[in-house]
Amino acid sequence: AQNGNNPDEFFLHPDQSFETRAIHEGQSPDQWKSGAIVPPIHTGSTFKQADPEEHSEYFYGRIGNPTRSALETCIASLDKAKYCLTFASGLASIAGVAGLLKTGDHVICGDDLYGGTHSYFKNIAKDNGVEVDFIDTTVVENLENAFKPNTKMVYVESPTNPLLKIMDIPRLAAAIKSECQDIIFVVDNTFLTPYLQNPLLMGADIAVYSLTKYMNGHSDVIMGAITTSDDELYKKLAYIQHIAGSIPSPFDCYLMNRSLKTLSIRMDKHIENATKVAKFLEQHPLVEKVLYPGLESHPQYKLAKRLWHGPSGMISIFLKGDLEMSKAFLKALKVFALAVSLGGFESLAELPTTMTHEIVPAEIKKDLGITDNLIRLSVGLESATDLIKDVDQALKVAANFYI
Ligand SMILES: C=C(NCc1c(COP(=O)(O)O)cnc(C)c1O)C(=O)O
């Protein structure tokens, strides 16, 4: 995390070895005949066997690939996990985790989730006979009151997409395990990455990642991952990866592995830029509210400081206007691009209600507060001065729609 001298500048004490592990874990040149310093891209789909009754670690690309193994070893180390499994996308990894549920099981989901994740549990999991409840898991008592005899999983994001609600993972874990040790606690850690939060160290059984976002950070790979330290869960999830077969390509694994090498310095810059942009927006007359866990005004700022190494680069703001003002603001931006996704080096801006959360039923969006004037910003690595100038000029254009 940031190397500020003032203890108030950053959150939990930074993990001193993260950068070294990101560069070296899973990358040993000794594992390759060539001695390559950077893991090569193994595109082979199948591997020669010495005997019909025995094969080496690698025998078929869907079951295992050396480039994918290098990546999975690195991510497991970054998340301080025993295991990592990668999938073709973030939602594919979520589908893999949901594959642990059987007909008649009950899953408790946080109420504020990425639209696709909400839709997966509300439609696909439900159609597979899984009972789903969505509750506000920022209040631990809500969770305690939601348990049923058939509860098998609790699934949350922290912070959540797009309202940046923060989960007290240790308290949720304690409540879950005191209810029943067998309930699987899953935390989607996409917005923070292992650099800023390690859910497994706080009691989660599985962490889920859309690697597409910050961990790749270059908006050119779609991929997902899970991490766990539970041997039984790993065996089941590895079976799902192998047999349901939703695996990433060797080339994408090479790109993702390469991105991890700069994850820490990119996150520090995302935090530095987002803090400056959030502070500018917080005082702007056309901005009703700024949600950024790095600002003391965030309702769960103290919790974020207690659990996180830093507040990441995502900001959600409420403009003092309606849909027309939001559209005018978003279309006036020049440095921020109007696009879904997040976590890349380029700054992105979007309107959750009609874009990433369009799929969420209107009454649920209303209950959550995903309104026409809610804008989500993914603050990139450009000059903070340019980013602030961009939102300032776009707000001036949108001022004509001020109500
Ligand atoms: C595309 C977007 N989100 C994807 C996402 C996913 C799905 O990841 P994919 O790699 O897009 O399949 C899972 N979890 C979170 C918290 C996410 O934000 C978005 O919010 O713009």
Short mmCIF file of N, CA, C and O in Angstrom, two decimals, residues 334-398:
data_model
loop_
_atom_site.label_atom_id
_atom_site.label_comp_id
_atom_site.label_asym_id
_atom_site.label_seq_id
_atom_site.Cartn_x
_atom_site.Cartn_y
_atom_site.Cartn_z
N LYS A 334 -14.23 13.56 -21.45
CA LYS A 334 -13.30 13.37 -22.57
C LYS A 334 -12.16 12.41 -22.21
O LYS A 334 -11.74 11.59 -23.02
N VAL A 335 -11.70 12.46 -20.97
CA VAL A 335 -10.63 11.55 -20.55
C VAL A 335 -11.24 10.25 -20.04
O VAL A 335 -10.87 9.15 -20.46
N PHE A 336 -12.23 10.35 -19.15
CA PHE A 336 -12.99 9.17 -18.75
C PHE A 336 -13.77 8.67 -19.97
O PHE A 336 -14.41 9.47 -20.67
N ALA A 337 -13.73 7.35 -20.23
CA ALA A 337 -14.53 6.79 -21.33
C ALA A 337 -15.84 6.25 -20.77
O ALA A 337 -15.85 5.66 -19.67
N LEU A 338 -16.92 6.44 -21.50
CA LEU A 338 -18.22 5.88 -21.10
C LEU A 338 -18.21 4.40 -21.48
O LEU A 338 -18.32 4.04 -22.66
N ALA A 339 -18.06 3.54 -20.49
CA ALA A 339 -17.97 2.10 -20.76
C ALA A 339 -18.18 1.32 -19.47
O ALA A 339 -17.89 1.83 -18.37
N VAL A 340 -18.66 0.05 -19.63
CA VAL A 340 -18.74 -0.84 -18.47
C VAL A 340 -17.33 -1.37 -18.20
O VAL A 340 -16.39 -1.08 -18.93
N SER A 341 -17.21 -2.14 -17.13
CA SER A 341 -15.97 -2.69 -16.62
C SER A 341 -15.21 -1.65 -15.81
O SER A 341 -15.67 -0.50 -15.67
N LEU A 342 -14.05 -2.05 -15.28
CA LEU A 342 -13.36 -1.21 -14.29
C LEU A 342 -11.96 -1.77 -14.04
O LEU A 342 -11.64 -2.89 -14.47
N GLY A 343 -11.13 -0.94 -13.38
CA GLY A 343 -9.85 -1.46 -12.92
C GLY A 343 -8.72 -1.40 -13.91
O GLY A 343 -7.61 -1.86 -13.61
N GLY A 344 -8.99 -0.83 -15.09
CA GLY A 344 -7.94 -0.72 -16.08
C GLY A 344 -7.12 0.55 -15.90
O GLY A 344 -7.47 1.41 -15.10
N PHE A 345 -6.05 0.68 -16.67
CA PHE A 345 -5.22 1.89 -16.56
C PHE A 345 -5.98 3.10 -17.08
O PHE A 345 -5.69 4.24 -16.68
N GLU A 346 -6.98 2.88 -17.90
CA GLU A 346 -7.75 4.01 -18.44
C GLU A 346 -8.94 4.26 -17.50
O GLU A 346 -9.53 3.31 -16.97
N SER A 347 -9.32 5.52 -17.33
CA SER A 347 -10.47 5.85 -16.48
C SER A 347 -11.77 5.60 -17.23
O SER A 347 -11.89 5.93 -18.41
N LEU A 348 -12.72 5.00 -16.52
CA LEU A 348 -14.02 4.67 -17.11
C LEU A 348 -15.12 5.24 -16.24
O LEU A 348 -14.96 5.40 -15.03
N ALA A 349 -16.26 5.58 -16.90
CA ALA A 349 -17.43 6.08 -16.16
C ALA A 349 -18.66 5.39 -16.72
O ALA A 349 -18.73 5.10 -17.92
N GLU A 350 -19.62 5.08 -15.83
CA GLU A 350 -20.83 4.41 -16.32
C GLU A 350 -22.03 4.75 -15.46
O GLU A 350 -21.90 5.26 -14.33
N LEU A 351 -23.21 4.44 -15.98
CA LEU A 351 -24.49 4.67 -15.31
C LEU A 351 -25.06 3.30 -14.94
O LEU A 351 -25.66 2.63 -15.78
N PRO A 352 -24.82 2.82 -13.70
CA PRO A 352 -25.24 1.45 -13.37
C PRO A 352 -26.68 1.13 -13.74
O PRO A 352 -26.96 0.06 -14.29
N THR A 353 -27.60 2.05 -13.52
CA THR A 353 -29.01 1.72 -13.70
C THR A 353 -29.35 1.30 -15.13
O THR A 353 -30.24 0.50 -15.36
N THR A 354 -28.62 1.85 -16.12
CA THR A 354 -28.91 1.45 -17.51
C THR A 354 -27.77 0.62 -18.12
O THR A 354 -27.88 0.18 -19.25
N MET A 355 -26.70 0.39 -17.39
CA MET A 355 -25.56 -0.34 -17.97
C MET A 355 -25.25 -1.60 -17.16
O MET A 355 -25.89 -2.62 -17.35
N THR A 356 -24.39 -1.55 -16.16
CA THR A 356 -23.97 -2.78 -15.50
C THR A 356 -25.07 -3.43 -14.66
O THR A 356 -25.01 -4.62 -14.38
N HIS A 357 -26.07 -2.64 -14.25
CA HIS A 357 -27.13 -3.16 -13.40
C HIS A 357 -28.49 -3.04 -14.08
O HIS A 357 -29.53 -3.18 -13.43
N GLU A 358 -28.44 -2.86 -15.39
CA GLU A 358 -29.70 -2.77 -16.17
C GLU A 358 -30.55 -4.04 -15.96
O GLU A 358 -31.76 -4.02 -15.91
N ILE A 359 -29.81 -5.17 -15.78
CA ILE A 359 -30.47 -6.49 -15.68
C ILE A 359 -31.17 -6.67 -14.33
O ILE A 359 -32.01 -7.56 -14.15
N VAL A 360 -30.86 -5.80 -13.36
CA VAL A 360 -31.46 -5.92 -12.02
C VAL A 360 -32.88 -5.34 -12.06
O VAL A 360 -33.07 -4.22 -12.56
N PRO A 361 -33.88 -6.07 -11.56
CA PRO A 361 -35.26 -5.56 -11.62
C PRO A 361 -35.40 -4.16 -11.00
O PRO A 361 -34.74 -3.86 -10.01
N ALA A 362 -36.26 -3.33 -11.63
CA ALA A 362 -36.39 -1.91 -11.25
C ALA A 362 -36.68 -1.74 -9.77
O ALA A 362 -36.10 -0.87 -9.10
N GLU A 363 -37.56 -2.59 -9.22
CA GLU A 363 -37.93 -2.40 -7.81
C GLU A 363 -36.76 -2.70 -6.88
O GLU A 363 -36.60 -2.08 -5.83
N ILE A 364 -35.88 -3.60 -7.31
CA ILE A 364 -34.70 -3.90 -6.48
C ILE A 364 -33.70 -2.75 -6.57
O ILE A 364 -33.14 -2.31 -5.57
N LYS A 365 -33.55 -2.20 -7.78
CA LYS A 365 -32.64 -1.05 -7.93
C LYS A 365 -33.14 0.11 -7.08
O LYS A 365 -32.37 0.80 -6.40
N LYS A 366 -34.47 0.29 -7.06
CA LYS A 366 -35.05 1.39 -6.28
C LYS A 366 -34.78 1.19 -4.79
O LYS A 366 -34.32 2.08 -4.09
N ASP A 367 -35.03 -0.04 -4.33
CA ASP A 367 -34.80 -0.35 -2.90
C ASP A 367 -33.34 -0.14 -2.51
O ASP A 367 -33.01 0.34 -1.44
N LEU A 368 -32.43 -0.50 -3.44
CA LEU A 368 -30.99 -0.39 -3.15
C LEU A 368 -30.51 1.05 -3.22
O LEU A 368 -29.57 1.44 -2.55
N GLY A 369 -31.17 1.85 -4.07
CA GLY A 369 -30.70 3.22 -4.28
C GLY A 369 -29.83 3.34 -5.52
O GLY A 369 -29.00 4.26 -5.64
N ILE A 370 -29.99 2.40 -6.45
CA ILE A 370 -29.29 2.51 -7.74
C ILE A 370 -30.20 3.35 -8.63
O ILE A 370 -31.09 2.84 -9.32
N THR A 371 -29.99 4.67 -8.57
CA THR A 371 -30.91 5.63 -9.17
C THR A 371 -30.34 6.22 -10.46
O THR A 371 -29.18 5.96 -10.80
N ASP A 372 -31.18 7.03 -11.13
CA ASP A 372 -30.77 7.64 -12.40
C ASP A 372 -29.60 8.60 -12.24
O ASP A 372 -28.94 8.92 -13.21
N ASN A 373 -29.40 9.11 -11.02
CA ASN A 373 -28.31 10.09 -10.82
C ASN A 373 -27.08 9.47 -10.17
O ASN A 373 -26.19 10.17 -9.71
N LEU A 374 -27.02 8.11 -10.12
CA LEU A 374 -25.85 7.41 -9.58
C LEU A 374 -24.87 7.09 -10.70
O LEU A 374 -25.20 6.37 -11.66
N ILE A 375 -23.67 7.66 -10.58
CA ILE A 375 -22.61 7.44 -11.58
C ILE A 375 -21.47 6.67 -10.92
O ILE A 375 -21.09 6.99 -9.78
N ARG A 376 -20.94 5.64 -11.62
CA ARG A 376 -19.79 4.92 -11.08
C ARG A 376 -18.54 5.28 -11.86
O ARG A 376 -18.56 5.24 -13.10
N LEU A 377 -17.48 5.61 -11.14
CA LEU A 377 -16.22 6.00 -11.77
C LEU A 377 -15.14 4.98 -11.43
O LEU A 377 -14.96 4.63 -10.27
N SER A 378 -14.42 4.52 -12.45
CA SER A 378 -13.21 3.72 -12.24
C SER A 378 -12.04 4.63 -12.56
O SER A 378 -11.79 4.95 -13.73
N VAL A 379 -11.36 5.11 -11.51
CA VAL A 379 -10.32 6.11 -11.70
C VAL A 379 -9.02 5.42 -12.10
O VAL A 379 -8.52 4.56 -11.38
N GLY A 380 -8.50 5.80 -13.26
CA GLY A 380 -7.34 5.13 -13.83
C GLY A 380 -6.03 5.75 -13.43
O GLY A 380 -5.91 6.42 -12.39
N LEU A 381 -5.02 5.58 -14.31
CA LEU A 381 -3.64 5.96 -13.98
C LEU A 381 -3.20 7.22 -14.72
O LEU A 381 -2.01 7.55 -14.72
N GLU A 382 -4.18 7.94 -15.31
CA GLU A 382 -3.81 9.18 -15.97
C GLU A 382 -3.38 10.20 -14.93
O GLU A 382 -3.44 9.95 -13.73
N SER A 383 -2.97 11.40 -15.39
CA SER A 383 -2.65 12.48 -14.45
C SER A 383 -3.90 12.90 -13.69
O SER A 383 -4.95 13.13 -14.29
N ALA A 384 -3.82 12.96 -12.36
CA ALA A 384 -4.99 13.35 -11.56
C ALA A 384 -5.48 14.73 -11.96
O ALA A 384 -6.69 15.00 -11.96
N THR A 385 -4.57 15.60 -12.32
CA THR A 385 -4.95 16.97 -12.75
C THR A 385 -5.87 16.89 -13.97
O THR A 385 -6.93 17.52 -14.02
N ASP A 386 -5.51 16.05 -14.92
CA ASP A 386 -6.33 15.90 -16.13
C ASP A 386 -7.69 15.29 -15.79
O ASP A 386 -8.71 15.65 -16.36
N LEU A 387 -7.70 14.34 -14.86
CA LEU A 387 -8.96 13.68 -14.49
C LEU A 387 -9.90 14.66 -13.80
O LEU A 387 -11.10 14.69 -14.07
N ILE A 388 -9.32 15.49 -12.92
CA ILE A 388 -10.14 16.48 -12.22
C ILE A 388 -10.66 17.53 -13.20
O ILE A 388 -11.85 17.90 -13.19
N LYS A 389 -9.80 17.97 -14.12
CA LYS A 389 -10.23 18.93 -15.15
C LYS A 389 -11.38 18.33 -15.96
O LYS A 389 -12.36 19.01 -16.28
N ASP A 390 -11.30 17.03 -16.23
CA ASP A 390 -12.31 16.38 -17.07
C ASP A 390 -13.66 16.34 -16.36
O ASP A 390 -14.68 16.73 -16.95
N VAL A 391 -13.68 15.91 -15.10
CA VAL A 391 -14.98 15.86 -14.40
C VAL A 391 -15.51 17.27 -14.17
O VAL A 391 -16.72 17.51 -14.23
N ASP A 392 -14.59 18.24 -13.98
CA ASP A 392 -15.02 19.64 -13.75
C ASP A 392 -15.71 20.19 -15.00
O ASP A 392 -16.82 20.74 -14.93
N GLN A 393 -15.09 19.96 -16.16
CA GLN A 393 -15.70 20.52 -17.40
C GLN A 393 -16.99 19.78 -17.73
O GLN A 393 -17.96 20.38 -18.20
N ALA A 394 -17.05 18.49 -17.43
CA ALA A 394 -18.28 17.74 -17.72
C ALA A 394 -19.41 18.17 -16.80
O ALA A 394 -20.59 18.21 -17.20
N LEU A 395 -19.07 18.52 -15.55
CA LEU A 395 -20.10 19.02 -14.62
C LEU A 395 -20.63 20.38 -15.07
O LEU A 395 -21.82 20.68 -14.94
N LYS A 396 -19.75 21.18 -15.65
CA LYS A 396 -20.19 22.49 -16.16
C LYS A 396 -21.21 22.29 -17.30
O LYS A 396 -22.25 22.95 -17.35
N VAL A 397 -20.93 21.32 -18.15
CA VAL A 397 -21.88 21.02 -19.24
C VAL A 397 -23.19 20.52 -18.66
O VAL A 397 -24.29 20.92 -19.06
N ALA A 398 -23.08 19.65 -17.64
CA ALA A 398 -24.29 19.04 -17.07
C ALA A 398 -25.08 20.03 -16.22
O ALA A 398 -26.26 19.80 -15.92
#
